[in-house]
Amino acid sequence: MKEHINVLFVDDSEGDVLLIVRELNKAGYAVRHRRVESAELLSHALDEKWDVVLCDYVMPGFSGLEALKLVLDKRPGLPCIIVSGQIGEETAVSAMRAGASDYIMKDKLGRLAPAVNREIREAREREEKREIQAALRAREDDLRLQQEVGRAKDEFVGFVSHELRTPLTVIIGGLRTVLAFHKLVSEEEERQLIEGAVAEAEHLNEIVENLLYLARAQTNRLEVLRTTVDASEVISGALKQIRTVGTGHQFILDCPSPVRVSADPVKLGVILHNLLVNAVKYSSPGEVCVSLRCKDGMAVIAVSDRGVGISEEDQERLFQPFERVGVSRDTTKGIGLGLLVCRRLVEAQGGRIWAKSRIGEGSTFFFTLPLAE
Ligand code: ADP
């Protein structure tokens, strides 16, 4: 059976081309071919699939060297054999130097089929090698990525375990002491130990809750059940809850009238809780204000404190996972997930979140939620 090959001719003579095709037919090839004789047509033709280019060297208005350069530029792996009648030894050498795969005289066409055969085979081998190398590289990249993911996972597990273990140690230690020395410690000391354990358990609970929200957001399993809610009521509830912690702060609600938003009240509560916890954590006892306004079809909720503030540079990193910024990093408890969770929950409800802050003057965290229709 004849082997099918696709041959692109760059030649000004149809007669010569037919002669060459016949020569290739004789050698056992079924040839699909096209002839072009200008740079423009050659450039177009090179977009198609060819096995070999057979290029005349001297043509009116288009030289073999120009054609060769075009082929090499556009299709570097495609063999290009010069087939010419008027080519001296020196010209042939310069064509080979310029990147031709071979050169054949038109009066010695017997050499053509073996040259075509060899060039096509070698080009295919080169292509196969390239494909194998590319597949190998892709596998290596894949393996490296898997290793990196594995390392990141290990780091994450180590980090989280450490953050979970610290409060657990306090809880277990406190409760064991109460049990072991029940009759020996004063009631006040006992109360302090239990209060310490409860505070740590709450901190633990916050970490685990944030981790769960984040994991759900990451795997698109964050269920947002939006209903029409009065945002000021949810804010009042969040303020009531934080007041019970007894941090010494004064909490102010600045909301002139009820504002109905389309939101998931539980998620809204979590956002407010995280922002209020931060406002308290990163400020000395003072005023913390939550305000609620409407603008362009959105409710804008702002939580402000008069605390340590955040530098402009640090503000850009606030909503990244595990980012803790400024001096507060070393003096307060936290793992840098609260704001990321806020962002995921706000965005899942069609809003956005951002911060304005100045070092030493305090911070305001704003977020928006769509107003109910
Ligand atoms: P965490 O509080 O657990 O560290 P967050 O994601 O809630 O994590 O906050 C990330 C970082 O942003 C905090 O570590 C802190 O440096 C900074 N930050 C957040 N809220 C405030 C705030 N109200 N005032 C100053 N810094 C803040």
mmCIF file of C-alpha atoms and ligand atoms in Angstrom:
data_model
loop_
_atom_site.group_PDB
_atom_site.id
_atom_site.type_symbol
_atom_site.label_atom_id
_atom_site.label_comp_id
_atom_site.label_asym_id
_atom_site.label_seq_id
_atom_site.Cartn_x
_atom_site.Cartn_y
_atom_site.Cartn_z
ATOM 1 C CA MET A 1 0.000 0.000 0.000
ATOM 2 C CA LYS A 2 1.215 3.478 -0.860
ATOM 3 C CA GLU A 3 2.278 5.787 1.926
ATOM 4 C CA HIS A 4 0.375 9.075 1.904
ATOM 5 C CA ILE A 5 2.455 12.222 2.201
ATOM 6 C CA ASN A 6 1.612 15.928 2.088
ATOM 7 C CA VAL A 7 4.077 17.926 0.041
ATOM 8 C CA LEU A 8 4.167 21.708 -0.244
ATOM 9 C CA PHE A 9 5.990 22.942 -3.349
ATOM 10 C CA VAL A 10 7.520 26.385 -3.622
ATOM 11 C CA ASP A 11 8.068 26.471 -7.358
ATOM 12 C CA ASP A 12 7.166 28.655 -10.310
ATOM 13 C CA SER A 13 6.857 25.719 -12.716
ATOM 14 C CA GLU A 14 3.769 23.522 -12.669
ATOM 15 C CA GLY A 15 5.470 21.167 -15.130
ATOM 16 C CA ASP A 16 8.453 20.627 -12.811
ATOM 17 C CA VAL A 17 6.134 19.957 -9.910
ATOM 18 C CA LEU A 18 4.192 17.318 -11.817
ATOM 19 C CA LEU A 19 7.473 15.704 -12.787
ATOM 20 C CA ILE A 20 8.568 15.530 -9.165
ATOM 21 C CA VAL A 21 5.177 14.203 -8.039
ATOM 22 C CA ARG A 22 5.429 11.434 -10.639
ATOM 23 C CA GLU A 23 8.918 10.615 -9.369
ATOM 24 C CA LEU A 24 7.579 10.316 -5.816
ATOM 25 C CA ASN A 25 4.625 8.198 -7.027
ATOM 26 C CA LYS A 26 7.080 5.846 -8.669
ATOM 27 C CA ALA A 27 8.900 5.518 -5.353
ATOM 28 C CA GLY A 28 5.664 4.363 -3.666
ATOM 29 C CA TYR A 29 4.200 7.591 -2.295
ATOM 30 C CA ALA A 30 0.621 8.806 -2.705
ATOM 31 C CA VAL A 31 1.169 12.555 -2.811
ATOM 32 C CA ARG A 32 -1.264 15.302 -1.779
ATOM 33 C CA HIS A 33 0.381 18.477 -2.919
ATOM 34 C CA ARG A 34 0.005 22.198 -3.410
ATOM 35 C CA ARG A 35 2.213 24.635 -5.300
ATOM 36 C CA VAL A 36 2.850 28.215 -4.177
ATOM 37 C CA GLU A 37 5.245 30.788 -5.608
ATOM 38 C CA SER A 38 4.960 33.851 -3.365
ATOM 39 C CA ALA A 39 5.808 34.626 0.269
ATOM 40 C CA GLU A 40 2.195 35.421 1.065
ATOM 41 C CA LEU A 41 0.788 32.154 -0.291
ATOM 42 C CA LEU A 42 3.593 30.178 1.314
ATOM 43 C CA SER A 43 2.898 31.787 4.660
ATOM 44 C CA HIS A 44 -0.820 30.885 4.412
ATOM 45 C CA ALA A 45 -0.084 27.361 3.246
ATOM 46 C CA LEU A 46 2.257 26.769 6.179
ATOM 47 C CA ASP A 47 -0.735 26.949 8.533
ATOM 48 C CA GLU A 48 -1.779 23.545 7.196
ATOM 49 C CA LYS A 49 -0.310 20.126 7.848
ATOM 50 C CA TRP A 50 2.673 19.223 5.599
ATOM 51 C CA ASP A 51 5.263 16.465 5.798
ATOM 52 C CA VAL A 52 7.897 18.166 3.642
ATOM 53 C CA VAL A 53 8.494 21.358 1.653
ATOM 54 C CA LEU A 54 10.210 21.032 -1.721
ATOM 55 C CA CYS A 55 11.553 24.394 -2.684
ATOM 56 C CA ASP A 56 12.903 25.678 -5.995
ATOM 57 C CA TYR A 57 15.930 27.895 -5.568
ATOM 58 C CA VAL A 58 15.533 30.440 -8.313
ATOM 59 C CA MET A 59 12.079 31.858 -8.981
ATOM 60 C CA PRO A 60 11.051 35.223 -10.396
ATOM 61 C CA GLY A 61 10.295 37.610 -7.493
ATOM 62 C CA PHE A 62 10.871 35.121 -4.679
ATOM 63 C CA SER A 63 14.143 33.456 -3.772
ATOM 64 C CA GLY A 64 14.652 29.972 -2.377
ATOM 65 C CA LEU A 65 16.543 31.461 0.579
ATOM 66 C CA GLU A 66 13.616 33.723 1.477
ATOM 67 C CA ALA A 67 11.226 30.769 1.239
ATOM 68 C CA LEU A 68 13.554 28.664 3.399
ATOM 69 C CA LYS A 69 13.708 31.374 6.048
ATOM 70 C CA LEU A 70 9.915 31.667 6.114
ATOM 71 C CA VAL A 71 9.519 27.886 6.528
ATOM 72 C CA LEU A 72 12.129 27.745 9.312
ATOM 73 C CA ASP A 73 10.556 30.717 11.125
ATOM 74 C CA LYS A 74 6.992 29.488 10.928
ATOM 75 C CA ARG A 75 7.403 25.710 11.126
ATOM 76 C CA PRO A 76 10.856 25.016 12.632
ATOM 77 C CA GLY A 77 10.497 21.205 12.609
ATOM 78 C CA LEU A 78 9.279 20.898 9.011
ATOM 79 C CA PRO A 79 11.935 19.544 6.574
ATOM 80 C CA CYS A 80 12.623 21.795 3.592
ATOM 81 C CA ILE A 81 14.541 20.304 0.653
ATOM 82 C CA ILE A 82 15.890 22.551 -2.078
ATOM 83 C CA VAL A 83 15.101 21.087 -5.510
ATOM 84 C CA SER A 84 16.589 23.231 -8.205
ATOM 85 C CA GLY A 85 17.962 23.208 -11.695
ATOM 86 C CA GLN A 86 20.341 26.107 -11.473
ATOM 87 C CA ILE A 87 22.318 25.647 -8.320
ATOM 88 C CA GLY A 88 26.078 25.633 -8.019
ATOM 89 C CA GLU A 89 28.074 23.876 -5.336
ATOM 90 C CA GLU A 90 28.578 27.116 -3.399
ATOM 91 C CA THR A 91 24.902 28.056 -3.455
ATOM 92 C CA ALA A 92 23.997 24.563 -2.310
ATOM 93 C CA VAL A 93 26.367 24.897 0.631
ATOM 94 C CA SER A 94 24.915 28.265 1.621
ATOM 95 C CA ALA A 95 21.371 26.813 1.388
ATOM 96 C CA MET A 96 22.403 23.975 3.710
ATOM 97 C CA ARG A 97 23.980 26.510 6.074
ATOM 98 C CA ALA A 98 20.749 28.508 6.036
ATOM 99 C CA GLY A 99 18.916 25.441 7.319
ATOM 100 C CA ALA A 100 17.837 23.448 4.245
ATOM 101 C CA SER A 101 17.451 19.738 4.983
ATOM 102 C CA ASP A 102 19.061 18.717 1.656
ATOM 103 C CA TYR A 103 19.438 19.893 -1.921
ATOM 104 C CA ILE A 104 18.653 17.925 -5.064
ATOM 105 C CA MET A 105 19.338 18.858 -8.695
ATOM 106 C CA LYS A 106 16.271 18.633 -10.904
ATOM 107 C CA ASP A 107 18.259 16.542 -13.383
ATOM 108 C CA LYS A 108 19.111 13.995 -10.661
ATOM 109 C CA LEU A 109 15.638 13.326 -9.308
ATOM 110 C CA GLY A 110 16.545 9.739 -8.490
ATOM 111 C CA ARG A 111 18.017 11.079 -5.221
ATOM 112 C CA LEU A 112 14.771 12.789 -4.302
ATOM 113 C CA ALA A 113 12.596 9.943 -2.973
ATOM 114 C CA PRO A 114 15.267 8.567 -0.585
ATOM 115 C CA ALA A 115 15.928 12.120 0.665
ATOM 116 C CA VAL A 116 12.204 12.757 1.203
ATOM 117 C CA ASN A 117 11.876 9.384 2.916
ATOM 118 C CA ARG A 118 14.797 10.104 5.252
ATOM 119 C CA GLU A 119 13.729 13.656 6.084
ATOM 120 C CA ILE A 120 10.119 12.704 6.833
ATOM 121 C CA ARG A 121 11.219 9.809 9.042
ATOM 122 C CA GLU A 122 13.726 11.950 10.917
ATOM 123 C CA ALA A 123 11.209 14.775 11.345
ATOM 124 C CA ARG A 124 8.692 12.279 12.767
ATOM 125 C CA GLU A 125 11.325 10.900 15.134
ATOM 126 C CA ARG A 126 12.209 14.435 16.239
ATOM 127 C CA GLU A 127 8.519 15.176 16.802
ATOM 128 C CA GLU A 128 8.039 11.963 18.825
ATOM 129 C CA LYS A 129 11.099 12.792 20.912
ATOM 130 C CA ARG A 130 9.762 16.298 21.515
ATOM 131 C CA GLU A 131 6.390 14.890 22.561
ATOM 132 C CA ILE A 132 8.011 12.385 24.928
ATOM 133 C CA GLN A 133 10.179 15.133 26.421
ATOM 134 C CA ALA A 134 7.165 17.436 26.812
ATOM 135 C CA ALA A 135 5.188 14.607 28.472
ATOM 136 C CA LEU A 136 8.139 13.919 30.778
ATOM 137 C CA ARG A 137 8.422 17.600 31.662
ATOM 138 C CA ALA A 138 4.677 17.770 32.326
ATOM 139 C CA ARG A 139 4.970 14.722 34.601
ATOM 140 C CA GLU A 140 7.885 16.291 36.428
ATOM 141 C CA ASP A 141 5.913 19.532 36.871
ATOM 142 C CA ASP A 142 2.980 17.480 38.106
ATOM 143 C CA LEU A 143 5.143 15.605 40.583
ATOM 144 C CA ARG A 144 6.727 18.825 41.816
ATOM 145 C CA LEU A 145 3.271 20.354 42.252
ATOM 146 C CA GLN A 146 2.080 17.294 44.149
ATOM 147 C CA GLN A 147 5.121 17.513 46.417
ATOM 148 C CA GLU A 148 4.471 21.208 47.002
ATOM 149 C CA VAL A 149 0.806 20.578 47.773
ATOM 150 C CA GLY A 150 1.848 17.764 50.134
ATOM 151 C CA ARG A 151 4.325 20.056 51.869
ATOM 152 C CA ALA A 152 1.767 22.863 52.139
ATOM 153 C CA LYS A 153 -0.753 20.391 53.579
ATOM 154 C CA ASP A 154 1.780 19.136 56.143
ATOM 155 C CA GLU A 155 2.631 22.704 57.097
ATOM 156 C CA PHE A 156 -1.051 23.563 57.386
ATOM 157 C CA VAL A 157 -1.814 20.523 59.542
ATOM 158 C CA GLY A 158 1.207 21.286 61.746
ATOM 159 C CA PHE A 159 0.227 24.917 62.095
ATOM 160 C CA VAL A 160 -3.409 24.213 62.883
ATOM 161 C CA SER A 161 -2.546 21.409 65.317
ATOM 162 C CA HIS A 162 -0.258 23.791 67.155
ATOM 163 C CA GLU A 163 -2.933 26.486 67.279
ATOM 164 C CA LEU A 164 -5.514 23.985 68.536
ATOM 165 C CA ARG A 165 -3.205 22.396 71.048
ATOM 166 C CA THR A 166 -2.375 25.656 72.857
ATOM 167 C CA PRO A 167 -5.927 26.389 74.068
ATOM 168 C CA LEU A 168 -6.531 22.681 74.697
ATOM 169 C CA THR A 169 -3.515 22.542 77.010
ATOM 170 C CA VAL A 170 -4.892 25.482 79.012
ATOM 171 C CA ILE A 171 -8.359 23.901 79.196
ATOM 172 C CA ILE A 172 -7.111 20.472 80.246
ATOM 173 C CA GLY A 173 -4.601 21.964 82.713
ATOM 174 C CA GLY A 174 -7.211 24.246 84.296
ATOM 175 C CA LEU A 175 -9.876 21.581 84.649
ATOM 176 C CA ARG A 176 -7.387 18.983 85.991
ATOM 177 C CA THR A 177 -6.208 21.452 88.606
ATOM 178 C CA VAL A 178 -9.804 22.121 89.668
ATOM 179 C CA LEU A 179 -10.479 18.376 89.924
ATOM 180 C CA ALA A 180 -7.258 17.489 91.735
ATOM 181 C CA PHE A 181 -7.203 20.406 94.178
ATOM 182 C CA HIS A 182 -10.932 20.881 94.541
ATOM 183 C CA LYS A 183 -10.803 21.232 98.318
ATOM 184 C CA LEU A 184 -7.409 22.948 98.442
ATOM 185 C CA VAL A 185 -7.892 26.012 96.202
ATOM 186 C CA SER A 186 -10.121 28.931 97.091
ATOM 187 C CA GLU A 187 -13.468 29.386 95.398
ATOM 188 C CA GLU A 188 -12.101 32.481 93.647
ATOM 189 C CA GLU A 189 -9.093 30.579 92.288
ATOM 190 C CA GLU A 190 -11.364 27.788 91.143
ATOM 191 C CA ARG A 191 -13.644 30.256 89.356
ATOM 192 C CA GLN A 192 -10.654 31.851 87.612
ATOM 193 C CA LEU A 193 -9.408 28.459 86.404
ATOM 194 C CA ILE A 194 -12.827 27.554 85.021
ATOM 195 C CA GLU A 195 -13.268 30.969 83.411
ATOM 196 C CA GLY A 196 -9.852 30.590 81.777
ATOM 197 C CA ALA A 197 -10.861 27.180 80.454
ATOM 198 C CA VAL A 198 -14.155 28.544 79.080
ATOM 199 C CA ALA A 199 -12.383 31.467 77.356
ATOM 200 C CA GLU A 200 -9.917 29.072 75.728
ATOM 201 C CA ALA A 201 -12.727 26.711 74.719
ATOM 202 C CA GLU A 202 -14.500 29.654 73.069
ATOM 203 C CA HIS A 203 -11.310 30.613 71.256
ATOM 204 C CA LEU A 204 -10.964 27.001 70.124
ATOM 205 C CA ASN A 205 -14.544 27.000 68.942
ATOM 206 C CA GLU A 206 -13.933 30.166 66.897
ATOM 207 C CA ILE A 207 -10.883 28.650 65.209
ATOM 208 C CA VAL A 208 -12.726 25.456 64.332
ATOM 209 C CA GLU A 209 -15.786 27.384 63.075
ATOM 210 C CA ASN A 210 -13.632 29.588 60.854
ATOM 211 C CA LEU A 211 -11.774 26.554 59.540
ATOM 212 C CA LEU A 212 -15.065 24.876 58.707
ATOM 213 C CA TYR A 213 -16.423 27.926 56.883
ATOM 214 C CA LEU A 214 -13.205 28.218 54.959
ATOM 215 C CA ALA A 215 -13.143 24.539 54.019
ATOM 216 C CA ARG A 216 -16.731 24.814 52.782
ATOM 217 C CA ALA A 217 -15.979 27.979 50.804
ATOM 218 C CA GLN A 218 -12.921 26.303 49.284
ATOM 219 C CA THR A 219 -14.963 23.351 48.049
ATOM 220 C CA ASN A 220 -17.963 25.465 47.009
ATOM 221 C CA ARG A 221 -20.107 23.927 49.718
ATOM 222 C CA LEU A 222 -20.829 27.213 51.457
ATOM 223 C CA GLU A 223 -24.591 27.225 51.807
ATOM 224 C CA VAL A 224 -25.991 30.730 51.836
ATOM 225 C CA LEU A 225 -29.668 30.840 52.777
ATOM 226 C CA ARG A 226 -30.681 34.370 51.904
ATOM 227 C CA THR A 227 -33.851 35.838 53.269
ATOM 228 C CA THR A 228 -35.054 39.344 53.946
ATOM 229 C CA VAL A 229 -33.680 40.399 57.320
ATOM 230 C CA ASP A 230 -33.473 43.614 59.279
ATOM 231 C CA ALA A 231 -29.714 44.138 59.423
ATOM 232 C CA SER A 232 -29.964 46.382 62.497
ATOM 233 C CA GLU A 233 -31.572 43.512 64.412
ATOM 234 C CA VAL A 234 -28.754 41.129 63.538
ATOM 235 C CA ILE A 235 -26.213 43.809 64.512
ATOM 236 C CA SER A 236 -28.003 44.340 67.861
ATOM 237 C CA GLY A 237 -27.833 40.578 68.468
ATOM 238 C CA ALA A 238 -24.097 40.486 67.702
ATOM 239 C CA LEU A 239 -23.480 43.475 69.993
ATOM 240 C CA LYS A 240 -25.475 41.845 72.791
ATOM 241 C CA GLN A 241 -23.347 38.730 72.487
ATOM 242 C CA ILE A 242 -20.008 40.574 72.526
ATOM 243 C CA ARG A 243 -21.091 42.715 75.503
ATOM 244 C CA THR A 244 -21.416 39.529 77.577
ATOM 245 C CA VAL A 245 -17.662 38.930 77.170
ATOM 246 C CA GLY A 246 -17.009 41.947 79.397
ATOM 247 C CA THR A 247 -14.022 43.477 77.656
ATOM 248 C CA GLY A 248 -14.572 46.957 79.043
ATOM 249 C CA HIS A 249 -15.401 48.450 75.638
ATOM 250 C CA GLN A 250 -18.464 50.589 74.930
ATOM 251 C CA PHE A 251 -20.425 49.334 71.945
ATOM 252 C CA ILE A 252 -22.453 51.826 69.954
ATOM 253 C CA LEU A 253 -25.031 51.085 67.264
ATOM 254 C CA ASP A 254 -25.492 53.898 64.758
ATOM 255 C CA CYS A 255 -28.488 53.001 62.630
ATOM 256 C CA PRO A 256 -31.158 55.659 62.017
ATOM 257 C CA SER A 257 -33.871 53.239 60.844
ATOM 258 C CA PRO A 258 -34.399 49.522 60.136
ATOM 259 C CA VAL A 259 -32.587 48.383 56.989
ATOM 260 C CA ARG A 260 -33.891 45.311 55.212
ATOM 261 C CA VAL A 261 -31.185 43.351 53.448
ATOM 262 C CA SER A 262 -31.180 40.180 51.425
ATOM 263 C CA ALA A 263 -28.757 38.056 53.460
ATOM 264 C CA ASP A 264 -28.216 34.876 55.425
ATOM 265 C CA PRO A 265 -28.722 36.021 59.042
ATOM 266 C CA VAL A 266 -26.417 33.321 60.461
ATOM 267 C CA LYS A 267 -23.570 34.250 58.091
ATOM 268 C CA LEU A 268 -24.173 37.956 58.739
ATOM 269 C CA GLY A 269 -23.868 37.177 62.453
ATOM 270 C CA VAL A 270 -20.544 35.382 61.872
ATOM 271 C CA ILE A 271 -19.137 38.317 59.867
ATOM 272 C CA LEU A 272 -20.149 40.809 62.562
ATOM 273 C CA HIS A 273 -18.816 38.556 65.310
ATOM 274 C CA ASN A 274 -15.404 38.213 63.629
ATOM 275 C CA LEU A 275 -15.147 41.975 63.033
ATOM 276 C CA LEU A 276 -16.274 42.824 66.572
ATOM 277 C CA VAL A 277 -13.853 40.310 68.096
ATOM 278 C CA ASN A 278 -11.047 41.964 66.117
ATOM 279 C CA ALA A 279 -12.173 45.484 67.092
ATOM 280 C CA VAL A 280 -11.960 44.426 70.737
ATOM 281 C CA LYS A 281 -8.789 42.402 70.352
ATOM 282 C CA TYR A 282 -6.819 45.105 68.593
ATOM 283 C CA SER A 283 -7.847 48.074 70.791
ATOM 284 C CA SER A 284 -7.700 49.053 74.446
ATOM 285 C CA PRO A 285 -11.084 49.466 76.149
ATOM 286 C CA GLY A 286 -12.821 52.339 74.354
ATOM 287 C CA GLU A 287 -15.595 52.906 71.848
ATOM 288 C CA VAL A 288 -16.465 50.356 69.192
ATOM 289 C CA CYS A 289 -19.106 51.584 66.794
ATOM 290 C CA VAL A 290 -21.199 49.702 64.260
ATOM 291 C CA SER A 291 -22.933 51.917 61.723
ATOM 292 C CA LEU A 292 -25.417 51.050 59.026
ATOM 293 C CA ARG A 293 -26.179 53.202 55.952
ATOM 294 C CA CYS A 294 -27.647 52.638 52.482
ATOM 295 C CA LYS A 295 -25.933 53.527 49.218
ATOM 296 C CA ASP A 296 -26.606 52.538 45.589
ATOM 297 C CA GLY A 297 -28.927 49.662 46.423
ATOM 298 C CA MET A 298 -26.557 48.256 49.055
ATOM 299 C CA ALA A 299 -26.436 48.384 52.829
ATOM 300 C CA VAL A 300 -23.008 49.533 54.018
ATOM 301 C CA ILE A 301 -22.079 48.235 57.456
ATOM 302 C CA ALA A 302 -18.998 49.657 59.172
ATOM 303 C CA VAL A 303 -17.308 48.373 62.343
ATOM 304 C CA SER A 304 -14.867 50.949 63.786
ATOM 305 C CA ASP A 305 -12.481 50.886 66.684
ATOM 306 C CA ARG A 306 -9.943 53.313 68.090
ATOM 307 C CA GLY A 307 -7.227 50.722 68.387
ATOM 308 C CA VAL A 308 -3.717 50.085 67.124
ATOM 309 C CA GLY A 309 -4.555 50.624 63.448
ATOM 310 C CA ILE A 310 -2.989 48.978 60.427
ATOM 311 C CA SER A 311 -0.329 50.455 58.098
ATOM 312 C CA GLU A 312 -1.302 51.023 54.464
ATOM 313 C CA GLU A 313 1.152 48.375 53.339
ATOM 314 C CA ASP A 314 -0.303 45.783 55.741
ATOM 315 C CA GLN A 315 -3.872 46.585 54.706
ATOM 316 C CA GLU A 316 -3.223 44.943 51.340
ATOM 317 C CA ARG A 317 -2.499 41.592 53.010
ATOM 318 C CA LEU A 318 -5.338 41.603 55.525
ATOM 319 C CA PHE A 319 -7.694 39.257 53.727
ATOM 320 C CA GLN A 320 -5.073 36.644 52.849
ATOM 321 C CA PRO A 321 -5.046 33.254 54.629
ATOM 322 C CA PHE A 322 -3.011 33.131 57.858
ATOM 323 C CA GLU A 323 -1.894 36.766 57.538
ATOM 324 C CA ARG A 324 -1.292 38.474 60.844
ATOM 325 C CA VAL A 325 0.139 41.961 60.617
ATOM 326 C CA GLY A 326 1.777 44.681 62.700
ATOM 327 C CA VAL A 327 2.917 44.450 66.304
ATOM 328 C CA SER A 328 -0.389 42.880 67.380
ATOM 329 C CA ARG A 329 0.837 39.684 65.756
ATOM 330 C CA ASP A 330 3.064 38.951 68.727
ATOM 331 C CA THR A 331 0.789 40.214 71.481
ATOM 332 C CA THR A 332 -2.631 38.764 70.644
ATOM 333 C CA LYS A 333 -4.078 35.349 70.005
ATOM 334 C CA GLY A 334 -5.212 34.495 66.498
ATOM 335 C CA ILE A 335 -4.398 32.529 63.394
ATOM 336 C CA GLY A 336 -5.234 35.018 60.692
ATOM 337 C CA LEU A 337 -8.396 33.423 59.310
ATOM 338 C CA GLY A 338 -11.210 35.643 60.643
ATOM 339 C CA LEU A 339 -10.996 38.302 57.939
ATOM 340 C CA LEU A 340 -10.627 35.754 55.162
ATOM 341 C CA VAL A 341 -13.790 34.031 56.388
ATOM 342 C CA CYS A 342 -15.544 37.437 56.488
ATOM 343 C CA ARG A 343 -14.524 38.058 52.902
ATOM 344 C CA ARG A 344 -15.740 34.654 51.696
ATOM 345 C CA LEU A 345 -19.068 35.077 53.511
ATOM 346 C CA VAL A 346 -19.602 38.661 52.305
ATOM 347 C CA GLU A 347 -18.768 37.778 48.709
ATOM 348 C CA ALA A 348 -21.017 34.696 48.815
ATOM 349 C CA GLN A 349 -23.868 37.096 49.611
ATOM 350 C CA GLY A 350 -23.072 39.485 46.764
ATOM 351 C CA GLY A 351 -21.200 42.119 48.762
ATOM 352 C CA ARG A 352 -17.625 43.264 49.205
ATOM 353 C CA ILE A 353 -15.420 44.052 52.180
ATOM 354 C CA TRP A 354 -12.557 46.491 52.704
ATOM 355 C CA ALA A 355 -10.737 48.354 55.473
ATOM 356 C CA LYS A 356 -9.633 51.911 56.211
ATOM 357 C CA SER A 357 -7.125 52.399 58.938
ATOM 358 C CA ARG A 358 -4.320 54.563 60.272
ATOM 359 C CA ILE A 359 -1.628 53.421 62.654
ATOM 360 C CA GLY A 360 -2.395 54.546 66.189
ATOM 361 C CA GLU A 361 -5.815 55.985 65.279
ATOM 362 C CA GLY A 362 -7.949 52.880 64.764
ATOM 363 C CA SER A 363 -9.555 50.898 61.997
ATOM 364 C CA THR A 364 -12.886 50.688 60.219
ATOM 365 C CA PHE A 365 -13.950 47.571 58.383
ATOM 366 C CA PHE A 366 -16.722 48.139 55.824
ATOM 367 C CA PHE A 367 -18.825 45.548 54.091
ATOM 368 C CA THR A 368 -21.844 45.734 51.815
ATOM 369 C CA LEU A 369 -24.901 43.561 51.367
ATOM 370 C CA PRO A 370 -27.685 43.934 48.794
ATOM 371 C CA LEU A 371 -30.793 45.707 50.056
ATOM 372 C CA ALA A 372 -33.946 43.603 49.948
ATOM 373 C CA GLU A 373 -36.361 44.544 47.138
HETATM 374 P P1 ADP B 1 -6.563 36.980 63.624
HETATM 375 O O1 ADP B 1 -7.263 38.057 64.359
HETATM 376 O O2 ADP B 1 -6.934 35.621 64.064
HETATM 377 O O3 ADP B 1 -5.087 37.178 63.556
HETATM 378 P P2 ADP B 1 -7.913 37.986 61.265
HETATM 379 O O4 ADP B 1 -7.990 37.381 59.898
HETATM 380 O O5 ADP B 1 -9.192 38.287 61.938
HETATM 381 O O6 ADP B 1 -7.030 36.996 62.112
HETATM 382 O O7 ADP B 1 -7.076 39.295 61.156
HETATM 383 C C1 ADP B 1 -5.850 39.293 60.437
HETATM 384 C C2 ADP B 1 -4.915 40.349 60.970
HETATM 385 O O8 ADP B 1 -5.433 41.644 60.658
HETATM 386 C C3 ADP B 1 -4.760 40.325 62.473
HETATM 387 O O9 ADP B 1 -3.758 39.439 62.882
HETATM 388 C C4 ADP B 1 -4.394 41.780 62.752
HETATM 389 O O10 ADP B 1 -3.000 41.943 62.569
HETATM 390 C C5 ADP B 1 -5.126 42.565 61.700
HETATM 391 N N1 ADP B 1 -6.397 43.141 62.172
HETATM 392 C C6 ADP B 1 -7.639 42.629 61.996
HETATM 393 N N2 ADP B 1 -8.573 43.444 62.539
HETATM 394 C C7 ADP B 1 -7.913 44.487 63.061
HETATM 395 C C8 ADP B 1 -8.301 45.677 63.769
HETATM 396 N N3 ADP B 1 -9.586 45.950 64.022
HETATM 397 N N4 ADP B 1 -7.330 46.525 64.151
HETATM 398 C C9 ADP B 1 -6.024 46.279 63.878
HETATM 399 N N5 ADP B 1 -5.587 45.178 63.230
HETATM 400 C C10 ADP B 1 -6.517 44.297 62.817
#
